[in-house]
Amino acid sequence: MEVDEVSQGLKELDMDNYDEEDDEIELFSSGMGDLYYPSNEMDPYLKDVDDEDDEEDIDDTTVKPTDSVIICARNEDDVSHLEVYLYEESSGSPNMYVHHHIIIPEFPLCTAWLDCPLKGGEKGNFVAIGSKDTPTIEIWDLDVRDEVLPCIQLGGIEEMIVSKKKKSKKQKPKFKEGSHTESVLGLAWNKEFRNILASASADKKVKVWDVATGTCKITMEHHTKEVQAVAWNHYAPEVLLSGSFDQTVVMKDGRQPSHSGFKWSVMSDVESLAWDPHCEHSFVVSLEDGTVKGFDIRAAQSGSDSDLNPTYTIQAHAQDRGVSSISYNISAPNLLATGSMDKSVKLWDLSNNEPSCIATHQPNAGAVFSISFAVDNPFLLAIGGSKGELHVWDTLLDANVARKYGSNRS
């Protein structure tokens, strides 16, 4: 009885012909056959490849023409980052998030954006970074996600040389040709000569670089202490300002680097300086003593020492807290922002050389290190401070600013 049941079962399974092809639908098959498809779009198994989650991911990584892009360099837990934020305005509250970030090897002190086409094409999207413990200026490509190395390095240490003195076996650095020898404290990109970058250093020198060739073209030694800041004139792009801890600001023409230039004594260590984008003759300098001074270069060019005095002086912030950063608004003439170690940001109307404070903001960023008005959305002010977080202030939300400058929104 049992033998007959087994025989009947084997007959039903047709084991003698189990390996022959069958045109019927197979178990665990869609009926379409196990085929190889040359693209995902042709593969019927991947019908949901463009689902909502994927569309959201693509949308988050796409930089729209209406987005503001903010570059933020910071240090956290002894790791330094370069973060690229997207700021999206909407009918509700704005949305800001990190689009991507790059781990950088050294503690960042200064940055400068540049669009010199270092990789071909008409324009690029790069940032130069000066660091605390190295004389190297690194240039990173902001359009490459998960970048691990800078595309260009300006200067730096070539090798370490062991001292041959009997009492000392210390290593001394051998620097690359044209390099700074100490930390880079300030950077400025030339928007007219787009391959040109200026740098200021703790080695008391100001240098002018050709980033396309990676070489130093000019070295100037007109300061006696650390040089904190540099800035190119918007209207005369060969003219460069530099400010130093020797309490002077010097204006030089890059076409005549050996010329002594013009010098202003400012009576305190320079923290930051900026040319007025609306007037080729004016600049402001912010100082460690909490003041901001405005100057007219035409007075200096007259040759009289008495004309080297500032056109105005603002006690902008607390006397024992330096004004670490300043930024002109490119859309509204005479609108200047100042950020201070006293943790506040202020807006000033400089009309008629009679400055008046029109707004004060406490961004909860800690001591303010850096501020900058946006170029494409000029009433957005980016703020970075000691708390290591990026803040954005829409200055037109302040009633005084909106009343005076609301019609200037582009």
Tab-separated table of C-alpha atoms in Angstrom:
chain	number	residue	atom	x	y	z
A	1	MET	CA	0.000	0.000	0.000
A	2	GLU	CA	2.752	2.461	0.961
A	3	VAL	CA	4.830	1.555	-2.128
A	4	ASP	CA	1.904	2.290	-4.395
A	5	GLU	CA	1.400	5.733	-2.775
A	6	VAL	CA	5.077	6.635	-3.339
A	7	SER	CA	4.955	5.487	-6.951
A	8	GLN	CA	1.836	7.507	-7.572
A	9	GLY	CA	3.471	10.607	-6.042
A	10	LEU	CA	6.584	10.302	-8.222
A	11	LYS	CA	4.413	9.884	-11.283
A	12	GLU	CA	2.574	13.086	-10.484
A	13	LEU	CA	5.883	14.939	-10.051
A	14	ASP	CA	7.132	13.620	-13.419
A	15	MET	CA	10.702	13.465	-12.060
A	16	ASP	CA	11.999	11.910	-15.290
A	17	ASN	CA	11.393	15.187	-17.106
A	18	TYR	CA	12.096	17.695	-14.277
A	19	ASP	CA	14.991	19.405	-16.095
A	20	GLU	CA	13.169	20.064	-19.364
A	21	GLU	CA	12.088	23.633	-20.178
A	22	ASP	CA	8.561	24.599	-19.303
A	23	ASP	CA	6.697	27.437	-20.893
A	24	GLU	CA	4.315	27.701	-17.966
A	25	ILE	CA	4.602	30.339	-15.212
A	26	GLU	CA	7.253	29.429	-12.638
A	27	LEU	CA	6.999	29.639	-8.893
A	28	PHE	CA	8.572	32.836	-7.468
A	29	SER	CA	8.471	34.486	-10.892
A	30	SER	CA	6.558	37.452	-12.295
A	31	GLY	CA	5.972	35.596	-15.524
A	32	MET	CA	8.278	37.975	-17.380
A	33	GLY	CA	11.337	35.779	-17.121
A	34	ASP	CA	14.637	36.424	-15.351
A	35	LEU	CA	16.075	38.908	-17.830
A	36	TYR	CA	18.936	41.429	-17.656
A	37	TYR	CA	17.862	44.972	-18.502
A	38	PRO	CA	20.352	47.547	-19.795
A	39	SER	CA	18.840	50.344	-17.667
A	40	ASN	CA	16.775	50.627	-14.498
A	41	GLU	CA	14.024	52.407	-16.431
A	42	MET	CA	13.477	49.247	-18.561
A	43	ASP	CA	13.465	46.847	-15.630
A	44	PRO	CA	9.841	46.015	-14.667
A	45	TYR	CA	10.975	45.050	-11.151
A	46	LEU	CA	12.050	48.652	-10.474
A	47	LYS	CA	8.788	50.403	-11.172
A	48	ASP	CA	9.022	52.423	-7.924
A	49	VAL	CA	12.532	53.784	-8.464
A	50	ASP	CA	11.178	57.341	-8.685
A	51	ASP	CA	9.075	57.229	-5.558
A	52	GLU	CA	8.389	60.203	-3.310
A	53	ASP	CA	11.365	59.573	-1.008
A	54	ASP	CA	13.800	59.648	-3.919
A	55	GLU	CA	12.212	62.817	-5.241
A	56	GLU	CA	12.613	64.449	-1.830
A	57	ASP	CA	16.303	63.459	-1.692
A	58	ILE	CA	16.909	64.923	-5.135
A	59	ASP	CA	15.034	68.086	-4.192
A	60	ASP	CA	17.148	68.532	-1.040
A	61	THR	CA	20.402	68.338	-2.977
A	62	THR	CA	19.335	70.581	-5.856
A	63	VAL	CA	20.419	74.219	-5.555
A	64	LYS	CA	17.635	76.356	-6.970
A	65	PRO	CA	18.175	79.830	-8.460
A	66	THR	CA	16.123	81.267	-5.592
A	67	ASP	CA	18.274	79.649	-2.862
A	68	SER	CA	20.878	81.606	-0.935
A	69	VAL	CA	24.129	79.685	-0.413
A	70	ILE	CA	26.100	80.412	2.761
A	71	ILE	CA	29.620	79.148	3.431
A	72	CYS	CA	30.426	78.513	7.078
A	73	ALA	CA	33.847	77.438	8.422
A	74	ARG	CA	33.884	76.211	11.997
A	75	ASN	CA	35.578	73.973	14.533
A	76	GLU	CA	33.827	71.493	16.797
A	77	ASP	CA	35.442	68.969	19.139
A	78	ASP	CA	38.841	69.614	17.529
A	79	VAL	CA	37.455	68.784	14.074
A	80	SER	CA	37.248	71.583	11.510
A	81	HIS	CA	34.473	71.725	8.926
A	82	LEU	CA	33.548	73.739	5.883
A	83	GLU	CA	29.751	73.695	5.670
A	84	VAL	CA	27.667	74.729	2.677
A	85	TYR	CA	24.202	75.853	3.774
A	86	LEU	CA	21.127	76.414	1.645
A	87	TYR	CA	18.689	79.092	2.773
A	88	GLU	CA	15.241	78.769	1.221
A	89	GLU	CA	12.612	81.444	1.552
A	90	SER	CA	8.973	80.339	1.492
A	91	SER	CA	5.516	81.641	2.289
A	92	GLY	CA	5.995	80.341	5.818
A	93	SER	CA	9.194	80.452	7.835
A	94	PRO	CA	12.453	80.128	5.872
A	95	ASN	CA	14.247	76.787	5.742
A	96	MET	CA	18.008	76.503	6.273
A	97	TYR	CA	20.036	73.297	6.236
A	98	VAL	CA	23.513	71.944	5.482
A	99	HIS	CA	23.636	70.902	1.825
A	100	HIS	CA	27.035	69.251	2.284
A	101	HIS	CA	30.142	69.650	4.367
A	102	ILE	CA	33.871	69.126	3.959
A	103	ILE	CA	36.276	68.128	6.728
A	104	ILE	CA	39.288	70.449	6.576
A	105	PRO	CA	42.651	69.663	8.196
A	106	GLU	CA	43.290	72.868	10.163
A	107	PHE	CA	41.446	75.370	12.356
A	108	PRO	CA	39.967	77.974	9.938
A	109	LEU	CA	40.562	81.694	10.520
A	110	CYS	CA	39.363	83.345	7.301
A	111	THR	CA	37.650	82.564	4.009
A	112	ALA	CA	37.164	84.161	0.609
A	113	TRP	CA	34.814	82.981	-2.122
A	114	LEU	CA	36.048	83.113	-5.723
A	115	ASP	CA	34.638	82.150	-9.097
A	116	CYS	CA	37.898	81.890	-11.047
A	117	PRO	CA	37.400	78.957	-13.483
A	118	LEU	CA	40.131	76.760	-12.027
A	119	LYS	CA	38.680	73.648	-13.663
A	120	GLY	CA	37.710	75.136	-17.003
A	121	GLY	CA	34.522	76.782	-18.171
A	122	GLU	CA	33.573	80.406	-17.659
A	123	LYS	CA	33.170	80.400	-13.887
A	124	GLY	CA	33.770	78.238	-10.873
A	125	ASN	CA	32.563	77.981	-7.286
A	126	PHE	CA	35.497	77.851	-4.892
A	127	VAL	CA	36.457	78.990	-1.408
A	128	ALA	CA	39.943	79.879	-0.154
A	129	ILE	CA	40.689	79.168	3.511
A	130	GLY	CA	43.421	80.549	5.766
A	131	SER	CA	44.224	78.507	8.872
A	132	LYS	CA	45.583	78.936	12.363
A	133	ASP	CA	48.540	76.563	12.526
A	134	THR	CA	49.711	76.473	8.925
A	135	PRO	CA	50.846	79.042	6.357
A	136	THR	CA	49.057	77.142	3.597
A	137	ILE	CA	46.066	78.664	1.793
A	138	GLU	CA	43.742	75.895	0.639
A	139	ILE	CA	41.215	76.297	-2.173
A	140	TRP	CA	38.257	73.900	-2.170
A	141	ASP	CA	35.735	73.174	-4.913
A	142	LEU	CA	32.271	73.792	-3.467
A	143	ASP	CA	30.518	71.988	-6.317
A	144	VAL	CA	32.040	68.619	-5.411
A	145	ARG	CA	30.333	66.722	-2.624
A	146	ASP	CA	32.406	64.457	-0.382
A	147	GLU	CA	35.591	66.248	-1.423
A	148	VAL	CA	38.623	65.002	0.528
A	149	LEU	CA	41.447	67.184	-0.808
A	150	PRO	CA	41.703	70.847	-1.829
A	151	CYS	CA	42.092	71.428	-5.547
A	152	ILE	CA	44.878	73.991	-4.985
A	153	GLN	CA	47.298	74.803	-2.176
A	154	LEU	CA	49.092	78.145	-2.089
A	155	GLY	CA	52.358	78.086	-0.180
A	156	GLY	CA	52.930	75.827	2.782
A	157	ILE	CA	55.681	73.665	4.195
A	158	GLU	CA	57.750	71.692	1.714
A	159	GLU	CA	59.633	69.588	4.241
A	160	MET	CA	60.959	69.562	7.796
A	161	ILE	CA	64.714	69.905	8.291
A	162	VAL	CA	66.426	68.554	11.424
A	163	SER	CA	68.784	71.069	13.000
A	164	LYS	CA	72.423	69.888	13.032
A	165	LYS	CA	73.319	71.766	16.208
A	166	LYS	CA	74.560	69.455	18.954
A	167	LYS	CA	72.322	70.895	21.646
A	168	SER	CA	69.219	70.936	19.526
A	169	LYS	CA	67.509	68.378	17.354
A	170	LYS	CA	64.545	70.574	16.591
A	171	GLN	CA	62.940	70.406	13.179
A	172	LYS	CA	62.731	73.588	11.163
A	173	PRO	CA	60.284	73.948	8.288
A	174	LYS	CA	61.410	74.598	4.752
A	175	PHE	CA	58.672	76.620	3.095
A	176	LYS	CA	57.554	76.463	-0.495
A	177	GLU	CA	58.652	79.335	-2.685
A	178	GLY	CA	56.626	82.491	-2.029
A	179	SER	CA	54.849	81.005	0.995
A	180	HIS	CA	53.777	82.791	4.139
A	181	THR	CA	55.693	81.527	7.144
A	182	GLU	CA	52.970	81.917	9.774
A	183	SER	CA	49.176	81.745	10.049
A	184	VAL	CA	47.031	83.359	7.350
A	185	LEU	CA	44.664	85.828	9.043
A	186	GLY	CA	42.880	87.513	6.133
A	187	LEU	CA	41.952	86.854	2.494
A	188	ALA	CA	40.424	88.971	-0.280
A	189	TRP	CA	39.442	87.902	-3.800
A	190	ASN	CA	39.714	90.424	-6.650
A	191	LYS	CA	36.390	90.407	-8.529
A	192	GLU	CA	37.829	92.220	-11.548
A	193	PHE	CA	41.050	90.203	-11.944
A	194	ARG	CA	39.391	86.930	-11.026
A	195	ASN	CA	42.569	84.860	-10.720
A	196	ILE	CA	44.008	87.218	-8.081
A	197	LEU	CA	43.820	86.607	-4.312
A	198	ALA	CA	45.382	88.758	-1.572
A	199	SER	CA	46.414	87.362	1.800
A	200	ALA	CA	47.375	88.818	5.179
A	201	SER	CA	49.484	86.928	7.676
A	202	ALA	CA	50.914	86.837	11.168
A	203	ASP	CA	54.331	86.919	9.471
A	204	LYS	CA	53.706	90.709	8.933
A	205	LYS	CA	53.474	90.278	5.163
A	206	VAL	CA	50.819	90.911	2.532
A	207	LYS	CA	50.925	88.681	-0.541
A	208	VAL	CA	49.193	88.685	-3.913
A	209	TRP	CA	48.629	85.270	-5.536
A	210	ASP	CA	47.739	84.045	-8.988
A	211	VAL	CA	45.463	81.127	-8.118
A	212	ALA	CA	45.422	79.882	-11.723
A	213	THR	CA	49.149	79.118	-11.566
A	214	GLY	CA	49.371	78.681	-7.781
A	215	THR	CA	52.206	81.204	-7.490
A	216	CYS	CA	52.898	84.260	-5.352
A	217	LYS	CA	53.291	87.326	-7.582
A	218	ILE	CA	53.868	90.103	-5.033
A	219	THR	CA	55.106	90.195	-1.438
A	220	MET	CA	54.778	93.437	0.533
A	221	GLU	CA	56.333	94.156	3.926
A	222	HIS	CA	54.940	97.523	4.944
A	223	HIS	CA	53.626	96.505	8.393
A	224	THR	CA	55.613	95.905	11.579
A	225	LYS	CA	53.167	93.495	13.272
A	226	GLU	CA	50.632	90.850	12.289
A	227	VAL	CA	48.432	91.789	9.331
A	228	GLN	CA	44.801	91.043	10.112
A	229	ALA	CA	42.791	92.103	7.056
A	230	VAL	CA	43.006	92.962	3.339
A	231	ALA	CA	40.445	94.384	0.883
A	232	TRP	CA	40.457	95.299	-2.841
A	233	ASN	CA	38.829	98.518	-4.048
A	234	HIS	CA	35.612	97.911	-6.033
A	235	TYR	CA	36.264	100.726	-8.517
A	236	ALA	CA	40.063	100.645	-8.785
A	237	PRO	CA	40.758	96.907	-8.574
A	238	GLU	CA	44.550	97.328	-8.437
A	239	VAL	CA	44.267	99.200	-5.109
A	240	LEU	CA	44.616	97.146	-1.929
A	241	LEU	CA	44.012	98.052	1.716
A	242	SER	CA	45.657	96.225	4.589
A	243	GLY	CA	45.155	96.588	8.326
A	244	SER	CA	47.504	95.452	11.076
A	245	PHE	CA	48.076	95.031	14.799
A	246	ASP	CA	50.650	97.819	14.379
A	247	GLN	CA	47.548	100.071	14.496
A	248	THR	CA	47.825	101.283	10.920
A	249	VAL	CA	45.918	100.904	7.665
A	250	VAL	CA	47.966	101.078	4.453
A	251	MET	CA	46.738	101.587	0.892
A	252	LYS	CA	48.960	100.293	-1.912
A	253	ASP	CA	48.691	100.030	-5.682
A	254	GLY	CA	49.498	96.519	-6.875
A	255	ARG	CA	51.045	97.963	-10.026
A	256	GLN	CA	53.611	99.794	-7.853
A	257	PRO	CA	54.213	97.459	-4.907
A	258	SER	CA	57.534	99.104	-4.031
A	259	HIS	CA	55.819	102.474	-3.534
A	260	SER	CA	55.291	103.338	0.147
A	261	GLY	CA	51.592	103.957	-0.443
A	262	PHE	CA	49.403	105.875	2.013
A	263	LYS	CA	49.205	105.144	5.721
A	264	TRP	CA	46.599	105.968	8.362
A	265	SER	CA	47.199	105.616	12.112
A	266	VAL	CA	44.045	104.286	13.806
A	267	MET	CA	45.230	104.102	17.449
A	268	SER	CA	44.084	100.509	18.029
A	269	ASP	CA	44.615	97.029	16.586
A	270	VAL	CA	42.754	96.508	13.309
A	271	GLU	CA	40.092	93.791	13.333
A	272	SER	CA	38.420	94.269	9.942
A	273	LEU	CA	38.160	96.722	7.054
A	274	ALA	CA	35.985	97.225	3.980
A	275	TRP	CA	35.693	99.511	0.961
A	276	ASP	CA	32.377	101.249	0.415
A	277	PRO	CA	30.810	99.489	-2.615
A	278	HIS	CA	28.946	102.690	-3.502
A	279	CYS	CA	31.895	105.123	-3.351
A	280	GLU	CA	35.421	104.525	-4.638
A	281	HIS	CA	36.983	106.991	-2.177
A	282	SER	CA	35.636	105.670	1.139
A	283	PHE	CA	36.465	102.809	3.463
A	284	VAL	CA	35.774	101.833	7.073
A	285	VAL	CA	37.953	100.041	9.563
A	286	SER	CA	36.840	98.315	12.779
A	287	LEU	CA	39.104	98.181	15.797
A	288	GLU	CA	39.816	96.271	18.978
A	289	ASP	CA	38.691	99.205	21.131
A	290	GLY	CA	35.086	98.884	19.942
A	291	THR	CA	35.227	101.770	17.468
A	292	VAL	CA	34.622	102.010	13.731
A	293	LYS	CA	36.372	104.751	11.754
A	294	GLY	CA	35.524	106.036	8.286
A	295	PHE	CA	38.117	107.524	5.928
A	296	ASP	CA	38.171	109.387	2.619
A	297	ILE	CA	41.306	108.560	0.615
A	298	ARG	CA	41.173	111.861	-1.264
A	299	ALA	CA	42.218	113.610	1.926
A	300	ALA	CA	45.318	111.438	2.253
A	301	GLN	CA	46.260	112.050	-1.358
A	302	SER	CA	46.338	115.791	-0.702
A	303	GLY	CA	49.579	115.246	1.199
A	304	SER	CA	48.664	116.934	4.497
A	305	ASP	CA	49.117	114.909	7.681
A	306	SER	CA	46.132	116.674	9.243
A	307	ASP	CA	43.948	115.255	6.476
A	308	LEU	CA	44.704	111.703	7.601
A	309	ASN	CA	42.139	112.030	10.382
A	310	PRO	CA	38.942	109.963	10.009
A	311	THR	CA	35.836	111.595	8.603
A	312	TYR	CA	33.902	110.021	11.477
A	313	THR	CA	34.430	107.743	14.477
A	314	ILE	CA	31.696	105.564	15.985
A	315	GLN	CA	31.895	104.040	19.441
A	316	ALA	CA	29.985	101.168	17.885
A	317	HIS	CA	30.318	98.582	20.665
A	318	ALA	CA	31.708	98.140	24.170
A	319	GLN	CA	35.194	99.618	24.575
A	320	ASP	CA	36.670	96.374	25.876
A	321	ARG	CA	35.120	94.286	23.096
A	322	GLY	CA	36.525	94.453	19.590
A	323	VAL	CA	34.413	95.026	16.485
A	324	SER	CA	35.417	91.761	14.852
A	325	SER	CA	33.574	92.112	11.542
A	326	ILE	CA	31.881	94.693	9.304
A	327	SER	CA	29.824	94.424	6.116
A	328	TYR	CA	28.400	96.981	3.710
A	329	ASN	CA	25.017	96.390	2.112
A	330	ILE	CA	25.508	96.377	-1.672
A	331	SER	CA	21.880	97.310	-2.360
A	332	ALA	CA	21.352	100.174	0.093
A	333	PRO	CA	23.982	102.938	0.123
A	334	ASN	CA	25.225	104.011	3.579
A	335	LEU	CA	23.957	100.860	5.332
A	336	LEU	CA	26.712	99.182	7.370
A	337	ALA	CA	26.536	96.182	9.712
A	338	THR	CA	28.949	95.683	12.613
A	339	GLY	CA	29.480	92.553	14.702
A	340	SER	CA	31.290	92.504	18.020
A	341	MET	CA	32.786	90.329	20.705
A	342	ASP	CA	30.102	91.889	22.961
A	343	LYS	CA	27.687	89.388	21.296
A	344	SER	CA	25.672	92.013	19.435
A	345	VAL	CA	25.155	93.026	15.812
A	346	LYS	CA	24.222	96.593	14.856
A	347	LEU	CA	23.096	98.372	11.709
A	348	TRP	CA	24.272	101.919	10.969
A	349	ASP	CA	23.128	104.632	8.605
A	350	LEU	CA	26.270	106.479	7.474
A	351	SER	CA	24.511	109.213	5.483
A	352	ASN	CA	26.356	112.562	5.311
A	353	ASN	CA	29.197	111.091	7.389
A	354	GLU	CA	26.935	111.359	10.437
A	355	PRO	CA	26.474	107.751	11.547
A	356	SER	CA	23.365	106.739	13.465
A	357	CYS	CA	22.420	103.331	14.830
A	358	ILE	CA	19.113	102.152	13.376
A	359	ALA	CA	18.929	98.572	14.722
A	360	THR	CA	20.526	96.331	17.335
A	361	HIS	CA	20.271	92.538	17.261
A	362	GLN	CA	21.244	89.870	19.804
A	363	PRO	CA	21.567	86.704	17.686
A	364	ASN	CA	22.443	84.338	20.567
A	365	ALA	CA	25.572	83.359	18.639
A	366	GLY	CA	28.021	84.106	21.436
A	367	ALA	CA	30.873	86.477	20.698
A	368	VAL	CA	30.368	87.468	17.058
A	369	PHE	CA	33.306	86.523	14.822
A	370	SER	CA	31.963	87.128	11.332
A	371	ILE	CA	29.052	88.834	9.578
A	372	SER	CA	28.232	89.231	5.892
A	373	PHE	CA	25.337	90.610	3.876
A	374	ALA	CA	24.205	88.272	1.081
A	375	VAL	CA	24.939	89.368	-2.480
A	376	ASP	CA	21.823	87.970	-4.150
A	377	ASN	CA	19.507	88.657	-1.206
A	378	PRO	CA	21.166	91.755	0.235
A	379	PHE	CA	19.081	92.251	3.368
A	380	LEU	CA	19.924	88.800	4.719
A	381	LEU	CA	22.835	89.014	7.146
A	382	ALA	CA	24.760	85.812	7.966
A	383	ILE	CA	26.241	85.731	11.466
A	384	GLY	CA	28.810	83.349	12.962
A	385	GLY	CA	30.047	83.340	16.540
A	386	SER	CA	31.706	81.488	19.383
A	387	LYS	CA	28.765	79.109	19.865
A	388	GLY	CA	29.619	77.504	16.528
A	389	GLU	CA	26.168	77.939	14.980
A	390	LEU	CA	25.186	79.851	11.855
A	391	HIS	CA	22.474	82.502	12.269
A	392	VAL	CA	20.694	84.457	9.535
A	393	TRP	CA	18.991	87.768	10.294
A	394	ASP	CA	16.428	89.077	7.829
A	395	THR	CA	17.135	92.721	8.631
A	396	LEU	CA	13.962	93.951	6.896
A	397	LEU	CA	11.948	92.358	9.704
A	398	ASP	CA	13.198	95.228	11.854
A	399	ALA	CA	10.661	98.071	11.631
A	400	ASN	CA	13.295	100.828	11.370
A	401	VAL	CA	15.157	99.032	8.589
A	402	ALA	CA	11.960	98.237	6.689
A	403	ARG	CA	10.786	101.839	6.955
A	404	LYS	CA	14.049	103.256	5.623
A	405	TYR	CA	15.227	100.593	3.155
A	406	GLY	CA	12.190	98.452	2.320
A	407	SER	CA	11.986	99.828	-1.213
A	408	ASN	CA	15.564	98.612	-1.865
A	409	ARG	CA	14.702	94.896	-1.639
A	410	SER	CA	15.710	93.287	-4.932
